[in-house]
Amino acid sequence: MTIRFNDETFRDDYTFFNSPEAIARFPFPFDRDDYMYSVNMEPHKTGPEGTPFNVRFDVDEHYVSEMRDREITLTEDPLRCQSLPHMELAGWDLLELIMRSKAEDYPELFELHCDGDRWHWINRPLGIDQRFTFGDATTLPYGPMEYITRQAQGDFAVLDQREDNLWMDAGMVTSQADWSLDFDIGMNFFEWHAPVPKAHEMGIFQRALKFLMQINQDNPARRLNWTMTVNPRLDTSPENYHKWGPEKRTITSENVGQKQYLRVELQTFWRLPRSNALAFPIRCYLINLEDLVSVPKWGRRLHRVLRDLPDELADYKGFAVNRPVIVDYLSQHDDGAATSAGIYPTADDAPRTPA
Amino acid sequence: MTQVTFSPSIKTRPVYAPLQSQGDAPAILLCEGDGALAILDLAARDASVLGRAHLIHIPAGTAHGPRLRALGARMYHEAPSFEALAARYGKALADATMSTRLYLAGTEGLIAKATAAALAAGLPHQAIQAEHRGSIARRMQCVHCKGVTEEVTTDPFTCSHCGLTLFVRDHFSRRLGAFQGVCVDAETPGDVPATQEIRP
Amino acid sequence: MSARLLRVTEVAPLTPLVTRFRFEDPDGAPLPLFSGGAHVVVEMPDEGVLRRNAYSLISAPDDGSGYEIAVRREDTGRGGSRYMHSQVTPGTLMTVTSPVNLFSLDLRARKHVLIAGGIGITPFLSQLRQLARMQAPFELHYAARSRAEAAGLAFLPSAPNIHLHISDEGNRMDLGAILTGQPLGTHVYTCGPEGLITSVEQAAARLNWPKAALHSEAFLSPPPGKPFDVTLARSGRTLTVGPNQSLLEALEAAEIDIPWSCRGGACGQCETAVTACHGRIDHNDHWLSDDDRAAQQKIMPCVSRFQGQHLAIDR
């Protein structure tokens, strides 16, 4: 498999784009025509061949540009990557997990050679050739978690497990949906989810926590989450909200198809061996409405989901102000035809009826 | 002084309860202003709590000092401010053992700062009790510039460091000892809602 | 629960009652690493009954070349440890799960105090190796009846922070002295008989220790008992649980699909709703709350039993 890496930006002139292949494999988050919170966990590394669901850490055409965007964000604000002192061992666990996975899943892009604790890592897309001593942070340019997550797409939270809870004690967070690692670091599972409406009363977090604490080394799990973002912007942090906030008010019925993006988080969960911590990568995929409706099933379904979503959730996800324009646009791509089960289109999905 | 009843809120918003005596365990008692009254109430319920106690008082314009001193704690100290107290409080925490209990009483800001320092020193959060007395002014961290503004009483308020207009969230970090302030007019600069007194 | 077939490569007595077993991959493949205090579950085809017993790993957590466990022969037990001692020899192939840790070190601790009673030394043997690698301050207190019975001795260096309490030699453990004066950030870990764990909890409570700094693992194996019947509410079938069989084992023998992990009443995986109970559940687990126990609406099939007229469960 060869990947052509896009040369694109996630800020300023926003030259980000999805190729037809990237659209076809997009992890559309809805398997039915409506949405409510649920503990939608399933085993990871199961899913159709070629989709982001079938590899441990998906590498796609946006890899090189996403890593460049992360570098810009970290240069401006180093607090986006933090690790409490007791989390270094978990950082090494995460480094090993990602290096081994990438070297095995993408051998033409990554290589890992281990001779005892003396390791040699080659990352061809980013032009990195690093020899280091596993377990000795002085042999890497950054701490182990920061080193490897500067080379892996998506945000990473690393959770310590103790006192029957999970604690957000380390992370690399540069493409978050409006939460601050610097503020939330050190919080437990219920605390960092405190601002989420409704789900506490529904018992969602109790059930999710119980599930997550029982994940073992052999059985990584995943779930999908989603929100809406104006422009293909990765850094939608609260830190910079005053800088990107005005862009949210630029949506019109003329530009909504190009500027309004569905933002999907592929969240995976991994028990780390040496530290017993839980790695929680949050991989972000972006697709604008115009590209999304090129798959008729997705256009129909997203219309129905967003039209019927409770106001409270649209508020929390931060797109209530643009919802009428979005729903109006999508309604033109919903001919009322039935949609098949599952997230990808099947032979049962009708081709689009011309509007 | 009547005690404040705080409205129910999200799970990170600190809640306070009257101090409960843990008997004559080694203890650090820290009170600011009318927080002294909570310590006096505690001592009235169980005087043994002072037997091995280090009692520290920040008067903050109140005159409770003589009554506190008369409680007969093993050590008694008055400090003009929490900042002036930093080294002494740090030493008390460094000398503490796993049997030591921490009792805090005063404003939200005092409780937040003293709790954050104690947690950083390794005190488990179960060893800390806090009773709120006095002002409901909040200690707010600006999520944008990271500066902390003390004694915030209005929503929205102006960040004392970067000047952005911030709204007051109930989301609270024990590690920082602060609530989160977020730009209120980020999407529509200049469109700022009317200023209100913050409510408990 | 994922498991792999491993070959027993060493069987070595540590004391008259305790034997060390080493497992390796038959093809020499590296095994998953683990954290100090982790256990594996070993399957034993014991005369028609498939037993699965949990054992703490005693080998180094960062050594994937093999797993080692120490098994104490319990002559009054249900037979699992007897099977290990009598049937398992070098070359035996056995199914072993991946490591799971329900007794991990709190890595924030500024000091770790480890308190072991008897065979309860086993989880600490891997923790000690992790602590050494992390260069973390610790002290170990190991209580045993006699030196001859102290299976952990062979693994423990002579060092000022390793304390032996041999009751035959009149050197008993003074928990009050151990827990007094420990600096902020100390965590205490206890593994051994229930009585030891209770004593540590009581001594810590007297000294005002916060509960979050106390960790324990009681090595529970399913206790034998009188046979009892259980009705499966979903199918209406009735099973008989034998005297040396756990309810979980009876369900597995009947090919009922049920999740499990520790098989010792600690992890909560096999928790099952009780749909009818005329009699008394003997709750032997550490998972359910006191309220749950009193309500008799949940049962942990791995260790708990029943006495009375009728028990029906949601399986």
PDB file of N, CA, C and O in Angstrom, chain B residues 22 25 93 96-99 101 118-124 126-127, chain C residues 110 179-187 207-213:
ATOM      1  N   GLN B  22     -11.871  14.761  63.645  1.00  0.00           N
ATOM      2  CA  GLN B  22     -11.268  13.428  63.528  1.00  0.00           C
ATOM      3  C   GLN B  22     -10.520  13.108  64.829  1.00  0.00           C
ATOM      4  O   GLN B  22      -9.568  12.336  64.819  1.00  0.00           O
ATOM      5  N   ALA B  25      -6.024  13.451  66.216  1.00  0.00           N
ATOM      6  CA  ALA B  25      -4.996  13.152  65.218  1.00  0.00           C
ATOM      7  C   ALA B  25      -4.150  14.405  65.005  1.00  0.00           C
ATOM      8  O   ALA B  25      -4.618  15.517  65.221  1.00  0.00           O
ATOM      9  N   LEU B  93       3.341  20.933  55.846  1.00  0.00           N
ATOM     10  CA  LEU B  93       2.975  19.797  54.996  1.00  0.00           C
ATOM     11  C   LEU B  93       4.145  18.838  54.834  1.00  0.00           C
ATOM     12  O   LEU B  93       3.977  17.614  54.824  1.00  0.00           O
ATOM     13  N   ALA B  96       4.343  16.635  57.731  1.00  0.00           N
ATOM     14  CA  ALA B  96       3.139  15.851  58.021  1.00  0.00           C
ATOM     15  C   ALA B  96       3.378  14.366  57.748  1.00  0.00           C
ATOM     16  O   ALA B  96       4.283  13.993  57.003  1.00  0.00           O
ATOM     17  N   THR B  97       2.569  13.528  58.370  1.00  0.00           N
ATOM     18  CA  THR B  97       2.634  12.095  58.109  1.00  0.00           C
ATOM     19  C   THR B  97       1.279  11.655  57.561  1.00  0.00           C
ATOM     20  O   THR B  97       0.355  12.462  57.416  1.00  0.00           O
ATOM     21  N   MET B  98       1.159  10.357  57.289  1.00  0.00           N
ATOM     22  CA  MET B  98      -0.091   9.854  56.737  1.00  0.00           C
ATOM     23  C   MET B  98      -1.234   9.955  57.744  1.00  0.00           C
ATOM     24  O   MET B  98      -2.386   9.759  57.390  1.00  0.00           O
ATOM     25  N   SER B  99      -0.927  10.264  59.009  1.00  0.00           N
ATOM     26  CA  SER B  99      -1.992  10.419  60.004  1.00  0.00           C
ATOM     27  C   SER B  99      -2.506  11.848  60.082  1.00  0.00           C
ATOM     28  O   SER B  99      -3.488  12.117  60.767  1.00  0.00           O
ATOM     29  N   ARG B 101      -4.336  15.313  59.440  1.00  0.00           N
ATOM     30  CA  ARG B 101      -5.570  15.787  58.806  1.00  0.00           C
ATOM     31  C   ARG B 101      -5.469  17.289  58.591  1.00  0.00           C
ATOM     32  O   ARG B 101      -4.867  17.992  59.394  1.00  0.00           O
ATOM     33  N   ALA B 118      -1.721  21.445  49.288  1.00  0.00           N
ATOM     34  CA  ALA B 118      -1.678  20.209  50.080  1.00  0.00           C
ATOM     35  C   ALA B 118      -1.640  18.979  49.176  1.00  0.00           C
ATOM     36  O   ALA B 118      -0.898  18.025  49.431  1.00  0.00           O
ATOM     37  N   LEU B 119      -2.427  18.987  48.101  1.00  0.00           N
ATOM     38  CA  LEU B 119      -2.411  17.855  47.171  1.00  0.00           C
ATOM     39  C   LEU B 119      -1.031  17.732  46.519  1.00  0.00           C
ATOM     40  O   LEU B 119      -0.506  16.633  46.362  1.00  0.00           O
ATOM     41  N   ALA B 120      -0.455  18.872  46.161  1.00  0.00           N
ATOM     42  CA  ALA B 120       0.872  18.837  45.537  1.00  0.00           C
ATOM     43  C   ALA B 120       1.905  18.285  46.507  1.00  0.00           C
ATOM     44  O   ALA B 120       2.877  17.668  46.095  1.00  0.00           O
ATOM     45  N   ALA B 121       1.671  18.473  47.812  1.00  0.00           N
ATOM     46  CA  ALA B 121       2.608  17.960  48.810  1.00  0.00           C
ATOM     47  C   ALA B 121       2.383  16.474  49.089  1.00  0.00           C
ATOM     48  O   ALA B 121       3.144  15.865  49.833  1.00  0.00           O
ATOM     49  N   GLY B 122       1.333  15.895  48.502  1.00  0.00           N
ATOM     50  CA  GLY B 122       1.103  14.462  48.663  1.00  0.00           C
ATOM     51  C   GLY B 122       0.001  14.108  49.636  1.00  0.00           C
ATOM     52  O   GLY B 122      -0.250  12.933  49.903  1.00  0.00           O
ATOM     53  N   LEU B 123      -0.703  15.084  50.170  1.00  0.00           N
ATOM     54  CA  LEU B 123      -1.809  14.772  51.082  1.00  0.00           C
ATOM     55  C   LEU B 123      -2.962  14.182  50.265  1.00  0.00           C
ATOM     56  O   LEU B 123      -3.363  14.771  49.266  1.00  0.00           O
ATOM     57  N   PRO B 124      -3.481  13.029  50.659  1.00  0.00           N
ATOM     58  CA  PRO B 124      -4.610  12.471  49.909  1.00  0.00           C
ATOM     59  C   PRO B 124      -5.842  13.354  50.104  1.00  0.00           C
ATOM     60  O   PRO B 124      -6.030  13.947  51.166  1.00  0.00           O
ATOM     61  N   GLN B 126      -8.779  12.689  50.656  1.00  0.00           N
ATOM     62  CA  GLN B 126      -9.672  12.293  51.744  1.00  0.00           C
ATOM     63  C   GLN B 126      -9.234  12.854  53.093  1.00  0.00           C
ATOM     64  O   GLN B 126      -9.981  12.804  54.060  1.00  0.00           O
ATOM     65  N   ALA B 127      -7.988  13.337  53.164  1.00  0.00           N
ATOM     66  CA  ALA B 127      -7.503  13.866  54.446  1.00  0.00           C
ATOM     67  C   ALA B 127      -7.814  15.350  54.595  1.00  0.00           C
ATOM     68  O   ALA B 127      -7.425  15.968  55.573  1.00  0.00           O
TER      69      ALA B 127
ATOM     70  N   ARG C 110       5.125   8.278  47.038  1.00  0.00           N
ATOM     71  CA  ARG C 110       6.507   8.669  47.311  1.00  0.00           C
ATOM     72  C   ARG C 110       7.212   7.568  48.064  1.00  0.00           C
ATOM     73  O   ARG C 110       8.432   7.548  48.175  1.00  0.00           O
ATOM     74  N   LEU C 179       3.015   1.517  60.627  1.00  0.00           N
ATOM     75  CA  LEU C 179       2.197   2.564  60.009  1.00  0.00           C
ATOM     76  C   LEU C 179       2.389   3.941  60.645  1.00  0.00           C
ATOM     77  O   LEU C 179       1.909   4.937  60.110  1.00  0.00           O
ATOM     78  N   THR C 180       3.095   3.988  61.761  1.00  0.00           N
ATOM     79  CA  THR C 180       3.286   5.283  62.431  1.00  0.00           C
ATOM     80  C   THR C 180       4.404   6.072  61.771  1.00  0.00           C
ATOM     81  O   THR C 180       5.448   5.514  61.446  1.00  0.00           O
ATOM     82  N   GLY C 181       4.146   7.359  61.565  1.00  0.00           N
ATOM     83  CA  GLY C 181       5.208   8.261  61.119  1.00  0.00           C
ATOM     84  C   GLY C 181       5.544   8.171  59.648  1.00  0.00           C
ATOM     85  O   GLY C 181       6.505   8.784  59.198  1.00  0.00           O
ATOM     86  N   GLN C 182       4.747   7.428  58.864  1.00  0.00           N
ATOM     87  CA  GLN C 182       5.065   7.339  57.434  1.00  0.00           C
ATOM     88  C   GLN C 182       4.783   8.684  56.773  1.00  0.00           C
ATOM     89  O   GLN C 182       3.768   9.311  57.020  1.00  0.00           O
ATOM     90  N   PRO C 183       5.683   9.116  55.891  1.00  0.00           N
ATOM     91  CA  PRO C 183       5.541  10.454  55.300  1.00  0.00           C
ATOM     92  C   PRO C 183       4.360  10.548  54.338  1.00  0.00           C
ATOM     93  O   PRO C 183       3.865   9.531  53.847  1.00  0.00           O
ATOM     94  N   LEU C 184       3.936  11.770  54.063  1.00  0.00           N
ATOM     95  CA  LEU C 184       2.864  11.998  53.088  1.00  0.00           C
ATOM     96  C   LEU C 184       3.231  11.321  51.775  1.00  0.00           C
ATOM     97  O   LEU C 184       4.380  11.335  51.363  1.00  0.00           O
ATOM     98  N   GLY C 185       2.227  10.760  51.135  1.00  0.00           N
ATOM     99  CA  GLY C 185       2.470  10.114  49.849  1.00  0.00           C
ATOM    100  C   GLY C 185       2.841   8.648  49.987  1.00  0.00           C
ATOM    101  O   GLY C 185       3.209   8.012  49.010  1.00  0.00           O
ATOM    102  N   THR C 186       2.741   8.089  51.217  1.00  0.00           N
ATOM    103  CA  THR C 186       3.018   6.660  51.390  1.00  0.00           C
ATOM    104  C   THR C 186       1.776   5.859  51.026  1.00  0.00           C
ATOM    105  O   THR C 186       0.649   6.245  51.373  1.00  0.00           O
ATOM    106  N   HIS C 187       1.951   4.755  50.327  1.00  0.00           N
ATOM    107  CA  HIS C 187       0.855   3.818  50.071  1.00  0.00           C
ATOM    108  C   HIS C 187       1.203   2.470  50.681  1.00  0.00           C
ATOM    109  O   HIS C 187       2.367   2.065  50.690  1.00  0.00           O
ATOM    110  N   LEU C 207      -4.865   4.998  63.202  1.00  0.00           N
ATOM    111  CA  LEU C 207      -3.849   6.038  62.984  1.00  0.00           C
ATOM    112  C   LEU C 207      -4.306   7.077  61.976  1.00  0.00           C
ATOM    113  O   LEU C 207      -3.501   7.849  61.472  1.00  0.00           O
ATOM    114  N   ASN C 208      -5.620   7.065  61.651  1.00  0.00           N
ATOM    115  CA  ASN C 208      -6.171   8.112  60.788  1.00  0.00           C
ATOM    116  C   ASN C 208      -5.718   8.081  59.334  1.00  0.00           C
ATOM    117  O   ASN C 208      -5.762   9.098  58.654  1.00  0.00           O
ATOM    118  N   TRP C 209      -5.270   6.949  58.861  1.00  0.00           N
ATOM    119  CA  TRP C 209      -4.857   6.891  57.453  1.00  0.00           C
ATOM    120  C   TRP C 209      -6.083   7.027  56.552  1.00  0.00           C
ATOM    121  O   TRP C 209      -7.105   6.381  56.780  1.00  0.00           O
ATOM    122  N   PRO C 210      -5.981   7.790  55.484  1.00  0.00           N
ATOM    123  CA  PRO C 210      -7.064   7.807  54.496  1.00  0.00           C
ATOM    124  C   PRO C 210      -7.129   6.456  53.773  1.00  0.00           C
ATOM    125  O   PRO C 210      -6.095   5.866  53.456  1.00  0.00           O
ATOM    126  N   LYS C 211      -8.360   6.003  53.535  1.00  0.00           N
ATOM    127  CA  LYS C 211      -8.525   4.672  52.926  1.00  0.00           C
ATOM    128  C   LYS C 211      -7.886   4.569  51.544  1.00  0.00           C
ATOM    129  O   LYS C 211      -7.459   3.502  51.124  1.00  0.00           O
ATOM    130  N   ALA C 212      -7.837   5.683  50.814  1.00  0.00           N
ATOM    131  CA  ALA C 212      -7.317   5.623  49.443  1.00  0.00           C
ATOM    132  C   ALA C 212      -5.841   5.243  49.405  1.00  0.00           C
ATOM    133  O   ALA C 212      -5.326   4.879  48.355  1.00  0.00           O
ATOM    134  N   ALA C 213      -5.157   5.319  50.553  1.00  0.00           N
ATOM    135  CA  ALA C 213      -3.737   4.959  50.567  1.00  0.00           C
ATOM    136  C   ALA C 213      -3.539   3.477  50.902  1.00  0.00           C
ATOM    137  O   ALA C 213      -2.408   3.001  50.974  1.00  0.00           O
TER     138      ALA C 213
END
